[in-house]
Tab-separated table of C-alpha atoms in Angstrom:
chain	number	residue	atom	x	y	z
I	118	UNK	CA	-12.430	11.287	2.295
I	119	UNK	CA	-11.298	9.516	5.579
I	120	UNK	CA	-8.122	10.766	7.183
I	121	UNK	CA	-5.196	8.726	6.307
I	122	UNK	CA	-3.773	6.091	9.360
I	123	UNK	CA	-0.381	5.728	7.936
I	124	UNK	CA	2.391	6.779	5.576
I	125	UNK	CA	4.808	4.813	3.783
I	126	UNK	CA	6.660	4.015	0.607
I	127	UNK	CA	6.853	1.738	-2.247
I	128	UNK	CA	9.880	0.174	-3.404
I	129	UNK	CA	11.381	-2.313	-6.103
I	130	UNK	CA	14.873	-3.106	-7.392
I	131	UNK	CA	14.436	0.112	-9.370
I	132	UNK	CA	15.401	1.985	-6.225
I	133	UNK	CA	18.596	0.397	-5.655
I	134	UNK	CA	19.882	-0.406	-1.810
I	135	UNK	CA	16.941	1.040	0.440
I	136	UNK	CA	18.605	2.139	3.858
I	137	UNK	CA	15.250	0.848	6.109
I	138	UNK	CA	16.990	1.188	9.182
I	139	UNK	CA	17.831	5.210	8.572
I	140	UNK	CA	13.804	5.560	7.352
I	141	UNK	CA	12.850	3.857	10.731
I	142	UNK	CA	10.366	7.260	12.254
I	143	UNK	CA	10.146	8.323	8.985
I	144	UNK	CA	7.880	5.707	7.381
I	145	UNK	CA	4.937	3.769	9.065
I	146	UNK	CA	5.060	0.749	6.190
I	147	UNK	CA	6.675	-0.233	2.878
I	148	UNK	CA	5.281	-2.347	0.167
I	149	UNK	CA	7.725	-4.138	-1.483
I	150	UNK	CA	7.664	-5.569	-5.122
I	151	UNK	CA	8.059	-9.260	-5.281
I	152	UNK	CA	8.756	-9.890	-8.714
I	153	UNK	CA	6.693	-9.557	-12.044
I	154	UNK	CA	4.804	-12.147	-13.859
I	155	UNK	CA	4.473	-15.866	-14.164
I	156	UNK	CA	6.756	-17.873	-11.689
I	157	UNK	CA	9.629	-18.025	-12.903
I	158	UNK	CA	13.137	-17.254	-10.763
I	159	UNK	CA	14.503	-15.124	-13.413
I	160	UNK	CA	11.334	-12.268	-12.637
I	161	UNK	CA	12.087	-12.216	-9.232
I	162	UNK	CA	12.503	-8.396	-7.890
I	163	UNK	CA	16.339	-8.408	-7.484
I	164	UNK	CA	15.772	-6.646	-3.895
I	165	UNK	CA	12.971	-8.122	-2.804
I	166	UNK	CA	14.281	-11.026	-0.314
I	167	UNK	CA	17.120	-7.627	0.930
I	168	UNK	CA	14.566	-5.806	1.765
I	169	UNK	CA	12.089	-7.674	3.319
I	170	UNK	CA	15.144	-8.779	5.939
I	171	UNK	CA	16.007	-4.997	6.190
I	172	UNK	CA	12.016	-4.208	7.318
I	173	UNK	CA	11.758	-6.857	9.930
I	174	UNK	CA	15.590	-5.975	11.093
I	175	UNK	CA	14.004	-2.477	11.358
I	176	UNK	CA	10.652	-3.255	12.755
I	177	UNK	CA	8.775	-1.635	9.597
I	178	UNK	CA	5.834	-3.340	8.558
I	179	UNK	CA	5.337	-4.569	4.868
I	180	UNK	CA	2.946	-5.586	2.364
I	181	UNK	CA	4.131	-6.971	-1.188
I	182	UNK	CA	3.205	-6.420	-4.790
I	183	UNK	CA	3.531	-8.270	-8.025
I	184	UNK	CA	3.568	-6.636	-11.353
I	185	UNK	CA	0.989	-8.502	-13.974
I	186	UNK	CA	1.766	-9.428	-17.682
I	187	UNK	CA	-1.259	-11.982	-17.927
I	188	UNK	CA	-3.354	-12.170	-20.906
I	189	UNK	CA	-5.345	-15.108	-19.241
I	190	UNK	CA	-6.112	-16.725	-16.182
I	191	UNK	CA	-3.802	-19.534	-16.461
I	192	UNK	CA	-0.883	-16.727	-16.280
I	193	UNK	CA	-2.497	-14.684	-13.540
I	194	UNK	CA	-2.659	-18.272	-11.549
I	195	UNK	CA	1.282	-18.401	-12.726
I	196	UNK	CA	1.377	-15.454	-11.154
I	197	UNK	CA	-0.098	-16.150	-7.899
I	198	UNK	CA	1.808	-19.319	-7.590
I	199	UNK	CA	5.272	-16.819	-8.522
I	200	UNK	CA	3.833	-14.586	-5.230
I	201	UNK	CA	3.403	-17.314	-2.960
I	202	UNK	CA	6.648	-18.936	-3.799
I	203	UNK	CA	8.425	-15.369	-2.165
I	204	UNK	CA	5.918	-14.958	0.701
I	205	UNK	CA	7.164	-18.505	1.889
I	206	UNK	CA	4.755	-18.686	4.701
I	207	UNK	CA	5.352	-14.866	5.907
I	208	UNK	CA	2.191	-12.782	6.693
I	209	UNK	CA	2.769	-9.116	5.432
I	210	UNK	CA	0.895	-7.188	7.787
I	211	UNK	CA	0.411	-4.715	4.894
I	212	UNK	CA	-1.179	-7.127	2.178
I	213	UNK	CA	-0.422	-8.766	-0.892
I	214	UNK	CA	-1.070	-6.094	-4.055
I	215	UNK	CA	-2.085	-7.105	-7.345
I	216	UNK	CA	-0.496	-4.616	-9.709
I	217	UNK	CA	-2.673	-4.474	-12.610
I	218	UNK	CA	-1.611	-1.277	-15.062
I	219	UNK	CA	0.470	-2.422	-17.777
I	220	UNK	CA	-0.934	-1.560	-21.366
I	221	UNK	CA	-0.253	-5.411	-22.809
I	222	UNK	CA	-3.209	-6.185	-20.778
I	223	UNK	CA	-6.572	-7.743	-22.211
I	224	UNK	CA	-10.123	-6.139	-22.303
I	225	UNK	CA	-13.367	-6.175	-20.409
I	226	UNK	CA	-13.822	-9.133	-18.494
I	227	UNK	CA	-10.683	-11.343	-19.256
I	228	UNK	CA	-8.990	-8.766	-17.268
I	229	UNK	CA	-11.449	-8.977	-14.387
I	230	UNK	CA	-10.976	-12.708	-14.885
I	231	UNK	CA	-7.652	-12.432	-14.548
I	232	UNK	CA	-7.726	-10.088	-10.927
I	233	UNK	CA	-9.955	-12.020	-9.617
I	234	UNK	CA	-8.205	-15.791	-10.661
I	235	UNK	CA	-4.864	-13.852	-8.751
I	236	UNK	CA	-6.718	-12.815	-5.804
I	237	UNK	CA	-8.750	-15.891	-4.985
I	238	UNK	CA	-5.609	-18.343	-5.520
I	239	UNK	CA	-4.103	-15.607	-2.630
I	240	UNK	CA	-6.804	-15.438	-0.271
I	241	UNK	CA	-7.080	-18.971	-0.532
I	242	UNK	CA	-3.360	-19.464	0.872
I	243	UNK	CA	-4.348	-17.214	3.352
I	244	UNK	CA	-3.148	-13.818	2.069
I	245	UNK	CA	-5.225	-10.440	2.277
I	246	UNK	CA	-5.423	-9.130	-1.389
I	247	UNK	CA	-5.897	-6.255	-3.057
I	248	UNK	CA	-5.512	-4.696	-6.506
I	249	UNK	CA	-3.233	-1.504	-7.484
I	250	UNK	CA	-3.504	0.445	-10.621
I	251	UNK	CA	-3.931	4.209	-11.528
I	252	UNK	CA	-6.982	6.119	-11.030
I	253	UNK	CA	-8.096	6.201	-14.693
I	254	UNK	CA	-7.870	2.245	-15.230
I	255	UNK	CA	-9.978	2.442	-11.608
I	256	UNK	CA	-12.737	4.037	-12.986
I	257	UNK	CA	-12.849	2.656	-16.124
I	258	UNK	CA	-11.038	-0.895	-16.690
I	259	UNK	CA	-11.198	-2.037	-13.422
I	260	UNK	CA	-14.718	-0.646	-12.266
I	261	UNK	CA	-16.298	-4.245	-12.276
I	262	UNK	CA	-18.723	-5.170	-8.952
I	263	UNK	CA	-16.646	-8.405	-9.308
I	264	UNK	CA	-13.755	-6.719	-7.733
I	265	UNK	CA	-15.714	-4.279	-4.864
I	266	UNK	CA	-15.358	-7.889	-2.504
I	267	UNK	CA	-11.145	-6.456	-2.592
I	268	UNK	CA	-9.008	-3.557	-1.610
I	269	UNK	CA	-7.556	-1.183	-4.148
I	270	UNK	CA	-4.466	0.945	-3.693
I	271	UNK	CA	-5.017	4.022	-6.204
I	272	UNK	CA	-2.307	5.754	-7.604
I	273	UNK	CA	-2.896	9.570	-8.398
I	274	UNK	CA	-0.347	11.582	-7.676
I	275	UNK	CA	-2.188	15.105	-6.949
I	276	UNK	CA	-3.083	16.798	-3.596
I	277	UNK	CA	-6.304	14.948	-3.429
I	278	UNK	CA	-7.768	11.572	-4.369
I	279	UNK	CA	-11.064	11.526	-7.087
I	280	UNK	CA	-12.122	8.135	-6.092
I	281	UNK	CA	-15.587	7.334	-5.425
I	282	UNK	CA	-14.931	4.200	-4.093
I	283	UNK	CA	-13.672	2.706	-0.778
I	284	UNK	CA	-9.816	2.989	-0.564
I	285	UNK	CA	-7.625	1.038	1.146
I	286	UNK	CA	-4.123	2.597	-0.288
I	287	UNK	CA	-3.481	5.886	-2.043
I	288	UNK	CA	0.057	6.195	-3.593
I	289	UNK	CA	-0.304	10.280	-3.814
I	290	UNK	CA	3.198	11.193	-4.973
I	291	UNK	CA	5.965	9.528	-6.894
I	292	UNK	CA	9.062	12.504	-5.900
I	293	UNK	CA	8.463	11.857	-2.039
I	294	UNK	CA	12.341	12.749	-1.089
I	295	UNK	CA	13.408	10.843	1.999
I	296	UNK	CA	17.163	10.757	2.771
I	297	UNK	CA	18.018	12.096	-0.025
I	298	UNK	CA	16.075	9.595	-2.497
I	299	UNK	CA	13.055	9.452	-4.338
I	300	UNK	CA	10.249	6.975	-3.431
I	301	UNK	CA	6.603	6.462	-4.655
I	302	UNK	CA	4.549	7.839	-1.067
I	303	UNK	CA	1.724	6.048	0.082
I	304	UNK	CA	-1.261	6.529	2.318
I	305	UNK	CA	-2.931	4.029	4.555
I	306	UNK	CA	-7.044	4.689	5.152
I	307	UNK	CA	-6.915	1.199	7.223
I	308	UNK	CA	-4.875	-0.408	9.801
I	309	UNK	CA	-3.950	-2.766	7.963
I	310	UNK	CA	-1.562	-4.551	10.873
I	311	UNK	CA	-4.625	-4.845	13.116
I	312	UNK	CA	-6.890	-6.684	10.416
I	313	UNK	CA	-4.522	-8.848	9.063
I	314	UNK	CA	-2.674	-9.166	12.642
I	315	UNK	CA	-6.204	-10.275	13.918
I	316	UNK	CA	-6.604	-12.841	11.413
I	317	UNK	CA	-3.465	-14.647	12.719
I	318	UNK	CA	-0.231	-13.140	11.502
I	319	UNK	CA	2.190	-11.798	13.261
I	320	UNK	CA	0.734	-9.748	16.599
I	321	UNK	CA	1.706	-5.603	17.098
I	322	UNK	CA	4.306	-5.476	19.995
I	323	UNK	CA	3.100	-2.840	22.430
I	324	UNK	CA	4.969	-0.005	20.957
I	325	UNK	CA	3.668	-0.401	17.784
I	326	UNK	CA	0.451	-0.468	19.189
I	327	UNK	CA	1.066	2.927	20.867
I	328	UNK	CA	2.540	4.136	17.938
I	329	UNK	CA	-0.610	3.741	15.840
I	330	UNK	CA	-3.022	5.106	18.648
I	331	UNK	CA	-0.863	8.244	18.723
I	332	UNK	CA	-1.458	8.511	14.561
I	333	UNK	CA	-4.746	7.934	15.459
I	334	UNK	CA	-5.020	10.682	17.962
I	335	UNK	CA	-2.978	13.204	15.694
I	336	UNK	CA	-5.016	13.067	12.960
I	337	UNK	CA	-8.663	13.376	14.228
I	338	UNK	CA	-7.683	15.170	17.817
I	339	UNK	CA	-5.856	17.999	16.082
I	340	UNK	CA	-7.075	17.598	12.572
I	341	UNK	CA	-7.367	21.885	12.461
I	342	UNK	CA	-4.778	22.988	13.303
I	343	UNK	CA	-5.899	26.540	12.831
I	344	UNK	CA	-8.828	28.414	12.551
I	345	UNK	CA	-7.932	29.454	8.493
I	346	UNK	CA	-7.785	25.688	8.517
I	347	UNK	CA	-11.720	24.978	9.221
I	348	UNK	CA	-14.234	23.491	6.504
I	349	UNK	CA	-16.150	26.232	5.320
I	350	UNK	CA	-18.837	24.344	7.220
I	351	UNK	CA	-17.746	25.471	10.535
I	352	UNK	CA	-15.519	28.395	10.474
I	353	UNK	CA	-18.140	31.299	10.158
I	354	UNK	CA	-19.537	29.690	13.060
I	355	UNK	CA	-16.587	29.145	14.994
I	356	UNK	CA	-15.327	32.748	14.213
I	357	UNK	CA	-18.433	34.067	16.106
I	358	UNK	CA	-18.231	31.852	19.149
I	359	UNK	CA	-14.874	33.129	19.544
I	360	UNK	CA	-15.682	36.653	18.931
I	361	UNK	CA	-18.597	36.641	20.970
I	362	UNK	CA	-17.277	34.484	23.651
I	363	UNK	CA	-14.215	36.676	24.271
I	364	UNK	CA	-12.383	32.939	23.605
I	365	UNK	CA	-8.730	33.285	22.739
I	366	UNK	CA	-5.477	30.973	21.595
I	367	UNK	CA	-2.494	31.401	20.248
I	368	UNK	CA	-0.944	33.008	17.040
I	369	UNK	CA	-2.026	36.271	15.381
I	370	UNK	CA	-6.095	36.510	15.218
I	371	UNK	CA	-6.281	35.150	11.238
I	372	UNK	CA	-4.090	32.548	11.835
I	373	UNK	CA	-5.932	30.813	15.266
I	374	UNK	CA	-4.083	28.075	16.864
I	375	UNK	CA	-6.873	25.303	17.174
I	376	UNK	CA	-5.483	22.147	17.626
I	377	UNK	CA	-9.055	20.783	16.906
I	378	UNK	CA	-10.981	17.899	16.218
I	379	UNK	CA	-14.340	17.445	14.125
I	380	UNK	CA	-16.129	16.923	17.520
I	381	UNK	CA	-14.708	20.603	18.899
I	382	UNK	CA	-15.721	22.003	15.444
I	383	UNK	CA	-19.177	20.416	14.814
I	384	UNK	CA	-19.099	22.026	19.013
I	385	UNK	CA	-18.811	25.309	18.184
I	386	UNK	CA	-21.952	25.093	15.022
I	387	UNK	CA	-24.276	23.959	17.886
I	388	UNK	CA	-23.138	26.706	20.343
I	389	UNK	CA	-23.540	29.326	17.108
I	390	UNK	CA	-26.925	28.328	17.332
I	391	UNK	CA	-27.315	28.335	20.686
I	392	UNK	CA	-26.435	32.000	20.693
I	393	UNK	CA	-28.913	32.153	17.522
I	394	UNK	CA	-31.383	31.236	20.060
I	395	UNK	CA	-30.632	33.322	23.114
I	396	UNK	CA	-30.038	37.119	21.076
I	397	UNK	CA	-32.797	38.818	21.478
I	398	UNK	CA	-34.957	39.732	18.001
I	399	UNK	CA	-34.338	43.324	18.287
I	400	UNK	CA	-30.463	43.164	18.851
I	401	UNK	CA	-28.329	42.364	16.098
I	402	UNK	CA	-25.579	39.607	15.855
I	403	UNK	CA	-22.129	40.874	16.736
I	404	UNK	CA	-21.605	39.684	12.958
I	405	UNK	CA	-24.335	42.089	11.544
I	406	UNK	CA	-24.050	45.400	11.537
I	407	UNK	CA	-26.751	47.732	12.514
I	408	UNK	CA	-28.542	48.866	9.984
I	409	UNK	CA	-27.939	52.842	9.250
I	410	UNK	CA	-31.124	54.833	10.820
């Protein structure tokens, strides 16, 4: 899997009065819920309009869901019209999330008709969309070739993520304690406030900008942090180069401070076999002990 961009939360009126301005450093986005179901004022999110002012008064970048009830398309078009009614012209530079998990929902293609009725009537007002729901309904429910043409955000709360497909979310946790309160954590695998920025919404100041190239740069520049932490493609190798090399960093010898990238580690495999290459036949590898005579 790609390395994550970005981390951030996801909130609705279920998690009371959100503090944005104390999770400013903290969080890299939110996605906020909007409401849930057809468009009607009465299933608007309760916190929704508070805490969209509270990300922009913080600078926090946002993306909105809506939670589906629709058993047909007429609904899910309800329910686009009950999404675009909150946006009110705004351009979330996170997306708009379809959130498509709750067990009411119809079978086999009415509820691909229904994702893809949402989305269109979104994209069409100018919105990037994208469909949530939980890994199993991913692979199963939702695994139509209908719906590859839009993002998903997969939730699976685990250490890692068994999707197959591209991602453009992962909500990996739903006890992610920050301040003292519990949030639903999310990962970002795309910059999602360059794409939809570039498509005309609202531009990335200049610290924002340097803010994401410094993500950037921490998580492929000093992806291995030690040398424990190599794939098992590369550490036997890079053990050796080090060994044989007399190279050194610091921490205790099993514990290697690295700091490296994929480039410096797919480095040291080609120098392994560079040294492959230059030890003479009838003198062992450091790594192989002679044989007894």
């Amino acid at each position: 899997m790609a390395d994550y961009l970005a981390t951030g939360i996801d909130v609705s009126e279920f998690n009371g009065d959100v503090d944005f301005a104390a999770l400013k450093g903290k969080i890299d986005f939110a996605i906020l819920r909007c409401g849930y179901g057809g468009d009607y004022v009465n299933q608007d999110d309760k916190q929704y309009a508070a805490n969209v002012q509270k990300c922009e008064a913080a600078g926090i970048p946002y993306g909105v869901y809506l939670y589906s009830y629709a058993q047909n398309t007429a609904m899910a078009k309800s329910e686009a019209a009950h999404t675009l009614r909150l946006l009110k012209g705004k351009k979330p530079l996170y997306g708009v999330w379809y959130d498509v998990e709750d067990s009411t929902l119809p079978e086999g293609e009415a509820l691909i008709d229904n994702c893809v009725a949402y989305c269109q009537a979104l994209e069409a007002a100018g919105y990037y969309c994208g469909i949530y729901s939980f890994l199993y309904w991913m692979t199963t429910r939702l695994n139509s070739p209908r719906l590859d043409p839009y993002d998903k955000w997969v939730a699976q709360w685990n250490t890692t993520l068994d999707y197959d497909k591209p991602v453009g979310l992962w909500q990996y946790t739903n006890k992610g304690v920050l301040n003292g309160k519990t949030f639903d954590l999310d990962r970002a695998f795309k910059n999602y406030p360059a794409i939809i920025g570039g498509e005309g919404g609202t531009e990335l100041t200049k610290e924002e900008v340097l803010q994401l190239a410094q993500q950037v740069y921490d998580q492929n520049e000093t992806r291995y942090k030690t040398m424990a932490s190599l794939p098992g493609w590369a550490r036997p190798s890079a053990e050796r180069v080090y060994r044989e090399l007399g190279l050194t960093g610091t921490g205790a010898p099993g514990d290697l401070r690295l700091n490296a990238s994929e480039t410096y580690a797919r480095t040291l495999v080609v120098i392994d076999k560079v040294l492959d290459l230059i030890t003479p036949a009838t003198q062992p590898k450091a790594s192989e002990p002679e044989q007894a005579q």
